[in-house]
Coordinates of C-alpha atoms and ligand atoms in Angstrom, one line a residue:
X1 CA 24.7 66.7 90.6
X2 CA 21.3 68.4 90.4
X3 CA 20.7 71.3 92.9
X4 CA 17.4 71.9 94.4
X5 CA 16.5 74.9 96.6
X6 CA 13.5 74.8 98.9
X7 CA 12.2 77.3 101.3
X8 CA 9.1 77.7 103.5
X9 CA 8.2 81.1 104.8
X10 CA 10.3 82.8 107.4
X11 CA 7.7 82.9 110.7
X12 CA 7.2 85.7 113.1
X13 CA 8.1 85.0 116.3
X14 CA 5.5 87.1 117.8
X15 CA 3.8 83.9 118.3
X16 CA 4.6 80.6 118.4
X17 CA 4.2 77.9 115.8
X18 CA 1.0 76.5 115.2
X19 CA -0.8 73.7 112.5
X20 CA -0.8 76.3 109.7
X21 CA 3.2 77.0 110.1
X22 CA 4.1 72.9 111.0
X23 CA 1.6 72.3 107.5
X24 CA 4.1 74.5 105.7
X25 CA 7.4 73.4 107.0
X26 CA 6.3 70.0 106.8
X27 CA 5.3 70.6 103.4
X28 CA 8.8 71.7 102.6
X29 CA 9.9 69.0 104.6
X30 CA 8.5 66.5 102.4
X31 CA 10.0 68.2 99.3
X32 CA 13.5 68.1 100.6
X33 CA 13.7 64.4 101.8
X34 CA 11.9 63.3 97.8
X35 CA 15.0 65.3 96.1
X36 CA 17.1 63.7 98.6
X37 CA 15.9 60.4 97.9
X38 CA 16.4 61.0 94.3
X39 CA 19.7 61.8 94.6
X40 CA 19.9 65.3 94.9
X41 CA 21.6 68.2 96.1
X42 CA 19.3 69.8 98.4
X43 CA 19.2 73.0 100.5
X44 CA 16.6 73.2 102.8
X45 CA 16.1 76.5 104.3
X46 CA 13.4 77.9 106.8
X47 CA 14.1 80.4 109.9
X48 CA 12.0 83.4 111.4
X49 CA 11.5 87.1 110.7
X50 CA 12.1 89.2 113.6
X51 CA 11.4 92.8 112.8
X52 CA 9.1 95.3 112.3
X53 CA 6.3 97.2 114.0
X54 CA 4.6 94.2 115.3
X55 CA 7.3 92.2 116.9
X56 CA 8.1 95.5 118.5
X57 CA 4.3 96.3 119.9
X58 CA 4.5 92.1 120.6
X59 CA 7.6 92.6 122.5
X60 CA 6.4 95.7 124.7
X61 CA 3.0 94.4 125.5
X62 CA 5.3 91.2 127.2
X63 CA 7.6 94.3 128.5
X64 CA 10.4 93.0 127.0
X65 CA 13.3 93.8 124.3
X66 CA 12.5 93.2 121.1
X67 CA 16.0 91.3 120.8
X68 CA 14.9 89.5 124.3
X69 CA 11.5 88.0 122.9
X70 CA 12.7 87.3 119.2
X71 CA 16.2 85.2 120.7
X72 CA 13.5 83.2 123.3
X73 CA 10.8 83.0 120.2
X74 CA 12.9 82.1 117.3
X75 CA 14.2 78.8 119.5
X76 CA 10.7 77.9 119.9
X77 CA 10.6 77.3 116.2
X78 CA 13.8 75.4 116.1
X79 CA 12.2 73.0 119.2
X80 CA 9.0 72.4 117.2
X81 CA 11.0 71.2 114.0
X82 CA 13.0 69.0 116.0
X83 CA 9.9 67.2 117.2
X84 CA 7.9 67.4 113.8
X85 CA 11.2 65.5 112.5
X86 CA 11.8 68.7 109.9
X87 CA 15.3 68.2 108.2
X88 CA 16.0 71.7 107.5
X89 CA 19.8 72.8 106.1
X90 CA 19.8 76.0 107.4
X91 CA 17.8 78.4 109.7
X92 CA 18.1 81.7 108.8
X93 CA 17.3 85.1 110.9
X94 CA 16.9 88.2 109.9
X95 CA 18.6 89.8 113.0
X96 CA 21.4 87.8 112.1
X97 CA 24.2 90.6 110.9
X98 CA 24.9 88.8 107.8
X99 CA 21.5 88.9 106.6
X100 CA 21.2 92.8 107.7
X101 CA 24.3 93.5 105.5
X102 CA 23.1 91.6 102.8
X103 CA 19.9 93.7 102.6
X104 CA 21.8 97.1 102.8
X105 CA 23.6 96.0 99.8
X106 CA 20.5 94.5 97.9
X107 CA 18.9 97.9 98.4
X108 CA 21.9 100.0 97.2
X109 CA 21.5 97.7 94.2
X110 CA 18.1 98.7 93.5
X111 CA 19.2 102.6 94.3
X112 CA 22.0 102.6 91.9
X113 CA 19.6 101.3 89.1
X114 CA 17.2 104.2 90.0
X115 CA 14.5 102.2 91.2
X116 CA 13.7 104.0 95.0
X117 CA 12.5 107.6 95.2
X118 CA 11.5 109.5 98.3
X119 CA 7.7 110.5 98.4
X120 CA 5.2 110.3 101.4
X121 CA 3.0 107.5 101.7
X122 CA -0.5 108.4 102.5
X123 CA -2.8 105.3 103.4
X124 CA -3.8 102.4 105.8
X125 CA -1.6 99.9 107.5
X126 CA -2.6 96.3 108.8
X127 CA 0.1 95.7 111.6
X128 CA -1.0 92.1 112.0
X129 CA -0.4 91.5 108.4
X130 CA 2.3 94.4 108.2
X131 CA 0.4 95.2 104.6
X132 CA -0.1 98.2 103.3
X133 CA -3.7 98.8 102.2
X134 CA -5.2 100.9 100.1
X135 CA -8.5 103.1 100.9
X136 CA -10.3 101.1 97.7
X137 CA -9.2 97.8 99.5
X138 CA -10.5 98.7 103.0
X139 CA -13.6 96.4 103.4
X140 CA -15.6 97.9 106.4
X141 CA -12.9 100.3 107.4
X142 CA -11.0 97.0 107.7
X143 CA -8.0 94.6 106.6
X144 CA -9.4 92.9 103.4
X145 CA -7.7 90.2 104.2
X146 CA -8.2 89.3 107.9
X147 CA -10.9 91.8 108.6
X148 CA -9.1 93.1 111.6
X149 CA -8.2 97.3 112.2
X150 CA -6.1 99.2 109.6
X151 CA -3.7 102.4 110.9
X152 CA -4.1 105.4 109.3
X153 CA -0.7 106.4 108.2
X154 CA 0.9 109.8 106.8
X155 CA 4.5 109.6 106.3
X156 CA 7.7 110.4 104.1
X157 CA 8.8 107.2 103.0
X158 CA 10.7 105.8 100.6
X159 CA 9.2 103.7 97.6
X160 CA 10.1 101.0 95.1
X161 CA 9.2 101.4 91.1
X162 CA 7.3 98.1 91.0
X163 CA 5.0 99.5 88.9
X164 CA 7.8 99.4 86.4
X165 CA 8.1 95.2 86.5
X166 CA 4.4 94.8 86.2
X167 CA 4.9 93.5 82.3
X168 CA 7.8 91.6 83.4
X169 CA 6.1 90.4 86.4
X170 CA 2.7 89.2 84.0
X171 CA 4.8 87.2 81.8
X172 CA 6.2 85.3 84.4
X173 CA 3.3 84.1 86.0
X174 CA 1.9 83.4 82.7
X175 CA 5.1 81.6 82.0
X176 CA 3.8 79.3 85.1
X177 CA 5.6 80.6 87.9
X178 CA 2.3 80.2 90.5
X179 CA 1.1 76.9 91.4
X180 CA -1.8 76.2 91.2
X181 CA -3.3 77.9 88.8
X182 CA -6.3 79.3 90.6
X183 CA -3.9 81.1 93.0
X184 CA -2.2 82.1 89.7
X185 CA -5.4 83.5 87.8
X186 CA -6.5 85.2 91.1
X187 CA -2.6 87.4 91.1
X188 CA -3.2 88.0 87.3
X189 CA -6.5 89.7 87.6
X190 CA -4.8 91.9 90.3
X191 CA -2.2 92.6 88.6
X192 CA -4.8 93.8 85.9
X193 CA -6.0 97.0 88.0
X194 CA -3.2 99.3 88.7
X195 CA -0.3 98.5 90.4
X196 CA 1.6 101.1 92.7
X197 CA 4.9 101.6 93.7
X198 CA 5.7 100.1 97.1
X199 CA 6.8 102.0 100.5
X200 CA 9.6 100.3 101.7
X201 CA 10.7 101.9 104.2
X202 CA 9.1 103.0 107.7
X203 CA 9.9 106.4 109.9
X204 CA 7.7 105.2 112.4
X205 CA 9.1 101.8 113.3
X206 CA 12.8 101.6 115.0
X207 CA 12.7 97.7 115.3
X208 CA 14.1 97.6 111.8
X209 CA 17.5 97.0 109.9
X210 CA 18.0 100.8 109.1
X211 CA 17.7 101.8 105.4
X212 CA 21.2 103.3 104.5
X213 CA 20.6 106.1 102.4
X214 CA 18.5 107.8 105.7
X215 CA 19.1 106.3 108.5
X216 CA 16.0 108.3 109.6
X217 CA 14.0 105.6 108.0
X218 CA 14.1 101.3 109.0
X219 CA 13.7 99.0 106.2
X220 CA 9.7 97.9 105.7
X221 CA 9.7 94.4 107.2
X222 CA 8.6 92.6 103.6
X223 CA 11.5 93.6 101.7
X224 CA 13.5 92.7 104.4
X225 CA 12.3 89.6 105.0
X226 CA 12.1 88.4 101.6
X227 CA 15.3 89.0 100.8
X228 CA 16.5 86.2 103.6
X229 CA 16.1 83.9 100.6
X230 CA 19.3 85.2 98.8
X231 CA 21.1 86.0 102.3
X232 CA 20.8 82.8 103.4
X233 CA 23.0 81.6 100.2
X234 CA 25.4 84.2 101.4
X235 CA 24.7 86.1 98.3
X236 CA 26.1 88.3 96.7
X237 CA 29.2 86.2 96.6
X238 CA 28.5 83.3 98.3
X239 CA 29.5 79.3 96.9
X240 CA 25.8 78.5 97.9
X241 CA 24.4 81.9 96.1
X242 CA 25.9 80.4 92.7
X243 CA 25.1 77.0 93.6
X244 CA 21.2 77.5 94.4
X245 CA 19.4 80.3 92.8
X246 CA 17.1 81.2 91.8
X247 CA 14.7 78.9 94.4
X248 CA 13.2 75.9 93.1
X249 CA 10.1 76.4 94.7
X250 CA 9.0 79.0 97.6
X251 CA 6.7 77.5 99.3
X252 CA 4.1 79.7 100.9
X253 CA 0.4 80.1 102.3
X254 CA -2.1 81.6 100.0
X255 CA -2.0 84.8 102.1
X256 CA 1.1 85.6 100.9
X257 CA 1.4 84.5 97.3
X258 CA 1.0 87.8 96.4
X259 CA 3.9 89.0 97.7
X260 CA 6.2 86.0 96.5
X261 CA 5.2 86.0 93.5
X262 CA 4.6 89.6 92.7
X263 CA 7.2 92.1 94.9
X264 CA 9.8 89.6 95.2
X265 CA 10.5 88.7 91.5
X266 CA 10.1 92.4 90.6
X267 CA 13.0 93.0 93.3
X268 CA 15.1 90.7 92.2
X269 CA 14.4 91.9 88.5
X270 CA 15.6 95.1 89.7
X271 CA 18.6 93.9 91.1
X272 CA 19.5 91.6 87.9
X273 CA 18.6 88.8 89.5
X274 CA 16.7 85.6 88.4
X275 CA 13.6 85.3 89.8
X276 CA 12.4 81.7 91.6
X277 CA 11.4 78.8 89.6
X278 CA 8.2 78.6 91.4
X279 CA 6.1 79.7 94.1
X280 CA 3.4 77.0 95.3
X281 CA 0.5 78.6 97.7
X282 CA -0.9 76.2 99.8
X283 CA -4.7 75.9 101.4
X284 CA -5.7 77.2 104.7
X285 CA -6.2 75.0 107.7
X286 CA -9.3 76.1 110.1
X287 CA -9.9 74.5 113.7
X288 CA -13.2 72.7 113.6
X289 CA -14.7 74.5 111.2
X290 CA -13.7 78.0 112.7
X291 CA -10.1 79.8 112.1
X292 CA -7.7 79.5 114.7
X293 CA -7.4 82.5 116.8
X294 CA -6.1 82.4 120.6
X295 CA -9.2 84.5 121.4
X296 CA -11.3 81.2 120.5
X297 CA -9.2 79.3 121.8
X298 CA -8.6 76.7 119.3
X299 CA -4.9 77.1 117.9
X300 CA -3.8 73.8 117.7
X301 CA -0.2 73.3 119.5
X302 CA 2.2 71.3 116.9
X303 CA 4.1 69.7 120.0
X304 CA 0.8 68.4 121.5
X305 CA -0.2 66.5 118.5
X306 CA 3.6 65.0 117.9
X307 CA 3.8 63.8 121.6
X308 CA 0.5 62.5 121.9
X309 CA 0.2 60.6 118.0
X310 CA 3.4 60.7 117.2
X311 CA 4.7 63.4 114.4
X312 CA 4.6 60.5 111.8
X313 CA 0.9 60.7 112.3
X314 CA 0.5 63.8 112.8
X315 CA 2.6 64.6 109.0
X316 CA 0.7 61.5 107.9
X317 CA -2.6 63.2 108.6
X318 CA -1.7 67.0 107.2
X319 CA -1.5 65.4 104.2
X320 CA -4.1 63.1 103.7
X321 CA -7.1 65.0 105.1
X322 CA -7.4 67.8 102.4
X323 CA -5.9 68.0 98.9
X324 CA -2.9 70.7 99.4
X325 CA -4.0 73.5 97.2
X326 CA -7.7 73.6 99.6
X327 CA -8.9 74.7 102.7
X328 CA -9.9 72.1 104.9
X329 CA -10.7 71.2 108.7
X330 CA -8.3 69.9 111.2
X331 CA -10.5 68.0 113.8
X332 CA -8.7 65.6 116.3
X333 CA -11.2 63.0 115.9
X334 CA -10.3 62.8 112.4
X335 CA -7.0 62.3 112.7
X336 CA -7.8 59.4 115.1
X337 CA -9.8 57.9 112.5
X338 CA -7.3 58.4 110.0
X339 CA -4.8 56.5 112.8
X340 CA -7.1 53.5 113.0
X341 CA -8.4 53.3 109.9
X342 CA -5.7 53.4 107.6
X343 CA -2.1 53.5 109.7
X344 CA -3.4 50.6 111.7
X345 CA -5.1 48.7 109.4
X346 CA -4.0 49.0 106.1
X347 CA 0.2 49.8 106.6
X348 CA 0.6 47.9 110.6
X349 CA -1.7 45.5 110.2
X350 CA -0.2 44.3 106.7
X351 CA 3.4 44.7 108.1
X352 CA 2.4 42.4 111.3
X353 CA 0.9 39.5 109.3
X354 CA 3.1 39.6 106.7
X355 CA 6.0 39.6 108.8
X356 CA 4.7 37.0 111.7
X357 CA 4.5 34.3 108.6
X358 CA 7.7 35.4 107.2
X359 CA 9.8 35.1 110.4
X360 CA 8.7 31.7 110.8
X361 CA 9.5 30.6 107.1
X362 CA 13.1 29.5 106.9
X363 CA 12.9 28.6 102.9
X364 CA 14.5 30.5 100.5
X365 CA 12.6 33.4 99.6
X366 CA 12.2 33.9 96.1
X367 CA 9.0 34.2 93.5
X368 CA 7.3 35.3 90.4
X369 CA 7.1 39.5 90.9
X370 CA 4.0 39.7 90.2
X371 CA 3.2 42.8 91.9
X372 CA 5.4 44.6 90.4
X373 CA 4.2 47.9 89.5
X374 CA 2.0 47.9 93.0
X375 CA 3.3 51.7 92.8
X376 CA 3.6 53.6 89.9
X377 CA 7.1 55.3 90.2
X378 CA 6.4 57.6 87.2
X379 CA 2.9 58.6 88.0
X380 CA 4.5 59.3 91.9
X381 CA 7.4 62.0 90.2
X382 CA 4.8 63.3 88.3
X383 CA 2.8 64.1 91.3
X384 CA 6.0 65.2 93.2
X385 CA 7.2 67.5 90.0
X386 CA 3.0 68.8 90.0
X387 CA 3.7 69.5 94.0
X388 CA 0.1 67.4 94.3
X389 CA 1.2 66.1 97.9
X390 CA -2.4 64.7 98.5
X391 CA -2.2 62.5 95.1
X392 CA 1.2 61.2 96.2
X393 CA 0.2 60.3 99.3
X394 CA -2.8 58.2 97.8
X395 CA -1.1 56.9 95.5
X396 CA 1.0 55.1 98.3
X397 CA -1.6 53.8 100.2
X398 CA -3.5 52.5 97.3
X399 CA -0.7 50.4 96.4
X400 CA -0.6 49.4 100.7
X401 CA -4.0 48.2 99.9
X402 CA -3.0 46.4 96.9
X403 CA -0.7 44.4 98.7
X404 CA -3.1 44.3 101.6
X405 CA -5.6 42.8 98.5
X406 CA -3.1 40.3 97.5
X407 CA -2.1 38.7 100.9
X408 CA -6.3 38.7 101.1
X409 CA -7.0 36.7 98.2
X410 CA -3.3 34.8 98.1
X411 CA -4.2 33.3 102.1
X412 CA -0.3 32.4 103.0
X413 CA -1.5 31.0 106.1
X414 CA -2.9 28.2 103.8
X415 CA 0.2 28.0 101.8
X416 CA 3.7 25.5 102.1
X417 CA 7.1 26.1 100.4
X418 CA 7.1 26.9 96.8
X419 CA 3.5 29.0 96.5
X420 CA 4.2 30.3 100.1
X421 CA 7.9 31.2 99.2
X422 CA 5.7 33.4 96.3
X423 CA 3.8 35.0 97.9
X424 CA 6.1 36.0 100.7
X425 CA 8.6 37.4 98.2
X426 CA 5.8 39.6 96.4
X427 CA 4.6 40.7 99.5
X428 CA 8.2 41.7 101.4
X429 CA 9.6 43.5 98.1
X430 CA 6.4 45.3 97.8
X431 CA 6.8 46.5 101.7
X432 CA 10.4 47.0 101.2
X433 CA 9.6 49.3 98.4
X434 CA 6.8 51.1 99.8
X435 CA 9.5 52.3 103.2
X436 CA 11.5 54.2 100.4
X437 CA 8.1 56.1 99.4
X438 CA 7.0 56.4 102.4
X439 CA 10.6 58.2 103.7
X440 CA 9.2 61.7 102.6
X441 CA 6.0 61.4 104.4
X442 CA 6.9 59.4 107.4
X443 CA 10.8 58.7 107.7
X444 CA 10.6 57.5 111.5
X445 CA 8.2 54.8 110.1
X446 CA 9.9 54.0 107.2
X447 CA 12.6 53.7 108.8
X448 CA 11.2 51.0 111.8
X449 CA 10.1 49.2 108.5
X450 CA 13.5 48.8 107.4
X451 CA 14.8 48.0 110.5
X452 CA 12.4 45.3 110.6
X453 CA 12.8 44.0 107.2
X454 CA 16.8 43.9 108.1
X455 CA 17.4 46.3 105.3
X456 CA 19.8 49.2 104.7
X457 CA 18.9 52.8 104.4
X458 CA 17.4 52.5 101.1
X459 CA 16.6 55.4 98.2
X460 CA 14.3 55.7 95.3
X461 CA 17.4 53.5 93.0
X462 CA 16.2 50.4 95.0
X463 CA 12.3 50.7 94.5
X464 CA 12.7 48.1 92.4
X465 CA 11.8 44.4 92.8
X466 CA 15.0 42.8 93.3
X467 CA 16.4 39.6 95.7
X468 CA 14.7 39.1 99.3
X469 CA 18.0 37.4 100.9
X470 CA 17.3 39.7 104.5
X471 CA 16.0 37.6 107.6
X472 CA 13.2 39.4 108.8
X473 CA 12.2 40.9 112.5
X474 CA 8.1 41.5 112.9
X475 CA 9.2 43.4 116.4
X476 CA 6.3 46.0 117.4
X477 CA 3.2 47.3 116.2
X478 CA 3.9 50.3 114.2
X479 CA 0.7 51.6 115.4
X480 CA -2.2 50.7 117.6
X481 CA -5.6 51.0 117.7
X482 CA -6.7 54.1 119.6
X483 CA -9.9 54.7 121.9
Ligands
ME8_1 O1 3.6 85.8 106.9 N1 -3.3 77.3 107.5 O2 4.8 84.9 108.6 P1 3.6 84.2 109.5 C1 -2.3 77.0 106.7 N2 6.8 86.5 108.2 N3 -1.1 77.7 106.8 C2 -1.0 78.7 107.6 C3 -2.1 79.1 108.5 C4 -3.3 78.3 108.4 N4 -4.3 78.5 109.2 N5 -1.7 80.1 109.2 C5 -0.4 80.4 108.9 C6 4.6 85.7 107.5 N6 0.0 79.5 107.9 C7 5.9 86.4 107.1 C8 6.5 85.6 106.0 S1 8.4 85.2 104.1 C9 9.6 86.1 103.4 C10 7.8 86.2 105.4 C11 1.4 79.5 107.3 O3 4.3 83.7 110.8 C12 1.3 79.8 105.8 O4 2.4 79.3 105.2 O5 2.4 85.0 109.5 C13 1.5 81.3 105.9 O6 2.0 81.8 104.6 C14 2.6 81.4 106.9 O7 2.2 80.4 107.9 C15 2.6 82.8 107.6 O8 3.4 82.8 108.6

């Protein structure tokens, strides 16, 4: 059976999650139930990284443990998936002692092949980021990347050759490892200035799995957390580890593409390990038009939007309102429009019609399939195998609309028997199919449509036009116009 290996980013729990983190899992999410449908053997994983210097400043400004804020945090997470319907296998955390063995013995790996060295690392830190940045890269005195302050930082520490995988590391994202390729081309010109070996290990921070040739010294929270991708499969020896890897795709925020796609295959290089089939950055999400940040006030609360709109909505809308590789807006008057306009009217509308005129027919249901093709299923695995969410998503609603087009211009209400018995067939099989794509996106939806079509849990083998023989239910809206 084919194996496919998904993960999202492992969160901080300094904070809780927000639209940027339920974009990502749901993302993943998405991934997962598609390989599922397919037939697949799919591993899910997602989970939270819970050390390092700024869970333990997080965790003593709340005057708590570290251990006391990451246990109450990292359940936060597991509540929000629950709601946003994420159908993780496993959730991994780095405090777990499994993973903290796992990255003693990655890192005596990489020792015995001569790859860590003790020097002193002279530079900035970002502890927001936990990045270590350069004096070149300071812009302003400040974080490059999220302009915010930088800590000056003289310490021994111990460092990693990367510098030594950089050829290796080019040819892989040459080779296509990077989607897309704009985030691909912007690593590679990077990678074309100098890169230096990286400090992985911290004196300074005690809120850290502790690195086992100096126990002086707690493992620098990256190559920690990274390596919660290969823990998670209980590697080394694990039935999973030689099951799974390498990762079919890592899926990540631009922010931190860098270090998927860069210090994590040059790890696992060093440890004589594959590296991940892929890494796909996604686009940033801003809060009417300004980033999310709690001093604005606009972070946007995952639960909110699931228990007011429903998640299906909610997942419905991360998708549609801005093709996945860009940034876009999040706005909650858009996603109301986006309810109305097309959930209401083009897929509950349809369903209620359709269904009101079927439950009344008791003819045999048969016809002419001449919608067939209302969906291309090749062109939707393409976009699925391109990770081009946004195009997959259309697609499915332009073929909603297509049907919605037919039932137009065919006017059932108009029609007896043999032409109604047509038309009725076309337009059920084409509903029926477009549940099984919609299970990725939406699977509570999908699956009130099958319920209502009195069919059984269905998967992409059956998006086909076959026999209606079902009695049909038309039940409840499955959405409603909101004010
Ligand atoms: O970086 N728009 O964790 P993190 C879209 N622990 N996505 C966003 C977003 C936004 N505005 N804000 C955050 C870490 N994200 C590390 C990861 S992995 C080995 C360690 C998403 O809690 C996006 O996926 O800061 C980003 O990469 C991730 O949240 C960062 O989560």
């Amino acid at each position: 059976m084919e194996k496919f290996y998904i993960t999202t980013p492992i969160y901080y729990v300094n904070d809780k999650p927000h639209i940027g983190t339920a974009y990502t899992t749901i993302i993943a999410d998405i991934f997962a139930r598609w390989h599922r449908l397919l037939g697949e053997d799919v591993f899910f994983l997602t989970g939270t990284d819970e050390h390092g210097g700024k869970i333990e400043k997080s965790a003593r400004d709340k005057n708590k443990t570290p251990l006391e804020l990451v246990n109450e945090n990292s359940q936060k997470y597991k509540a929000v998936w629950e709601k946003l319907n994420i159908s993780y296998d496993k959730f991994i955390r780095t405090t777990d002692p499994l993973h903290e063995a796992a990255v003693q013995k990655f890192i005596k790996k990489v020792w015995d092949g001569g790859d860590i060295y003790k020097g002193e690392y002279e530079g900035f830190y970002c502890l927001p980021d936990e990045r270590y940045v350069t004096e070149n890269e300071l812009v302003d005195g400040k974080c490059p990347d999220c302009g915010r302050e930088v800590q000056k930082i003289k310490e021994e520490a111990y460092f990693f050759r990367l510098s030594r995988y950089k050829d290796a590391i080019i040819k892989i994202i040459e080779n296509g490892l990077i989607i897309p390729k704009k985030n691909a081309n912007e690593i590679l010109s990077r990678l074309k200035g100098e890169l230096k070996d990286l400090d992985i290990t911290r004196k300074s921070v005690s809120w850290g799995i502790k690195f086992p040739f100096d126990e002086s010294h707690s493992v620098y929270v990256w190559f920690d957390a990274l390596l919660n991708y290969l823990s998670a499969l209980d590697w080394p020896d694990g039935k999973l580890f030689n099951e799974f890897w390498p990762a079919d795709i890592h899926l990540v925020g631009k922010d931190i593409a860098w270090f998927h796609s860069v210090i994590w295959p040059a790890m696992l290089l060093s440890a004589g390990l594959e590296p991940p089939k892929r890494v796909m950055a996604h686009g940033w999400w801003t809060v009417d038009g300004k980033k999310m940040s709690k001093s604005i006030g606009n972070v946007v609360d995952p639960v909110e939007m699931a228990e007011k709109y429903g998640a299906d909505a909610f997942r419905y809308f991360l998708i549609r309102e801005k093709p996945t590789w860009d940034d876009g807006d999040f706005s909650e008057s858009a996603l109301k429009s986006r309810i109305n306009g097309e959930l209401m009217s083009d897929l509950s509308n349809l369903i209620a019609r359709v269904l009101t005129i079927a439950e009344k027919f008791s003819g045999k249901i048969e016809g002419n399939k001449e919608l067939e093709g209302f969906i291309d299923k090749n062109k939707l695995a393409e976009f699925f195998d391109n990770c081009d969410l946004y195009s997959a998503l259309n697609l499915v609603f332009d073929g909603i609309r297509r049907i919605n087009k037919y039932v137009n211009d065919k006017e059932p209400w108009k029609l007896k028997d043999g032409e109604l018995s047509n038309v009725l067939y076309n337009a059920l099989e084409a509903i029926r199919i477009t549940a099984i794509f919609l299970k990725p996106f939406m699977p509570s939806t999908a699956e009130k449509i099958e319920e209502k079509l009195n069919v059984k849990y269905q998967t992409i083998p059956d998006a086909d036009f076959k026999e209606f023989t079902s009695r049909v239910h038309r039940g409840e809206n499955l959405f409603n116009r909101l004010v």
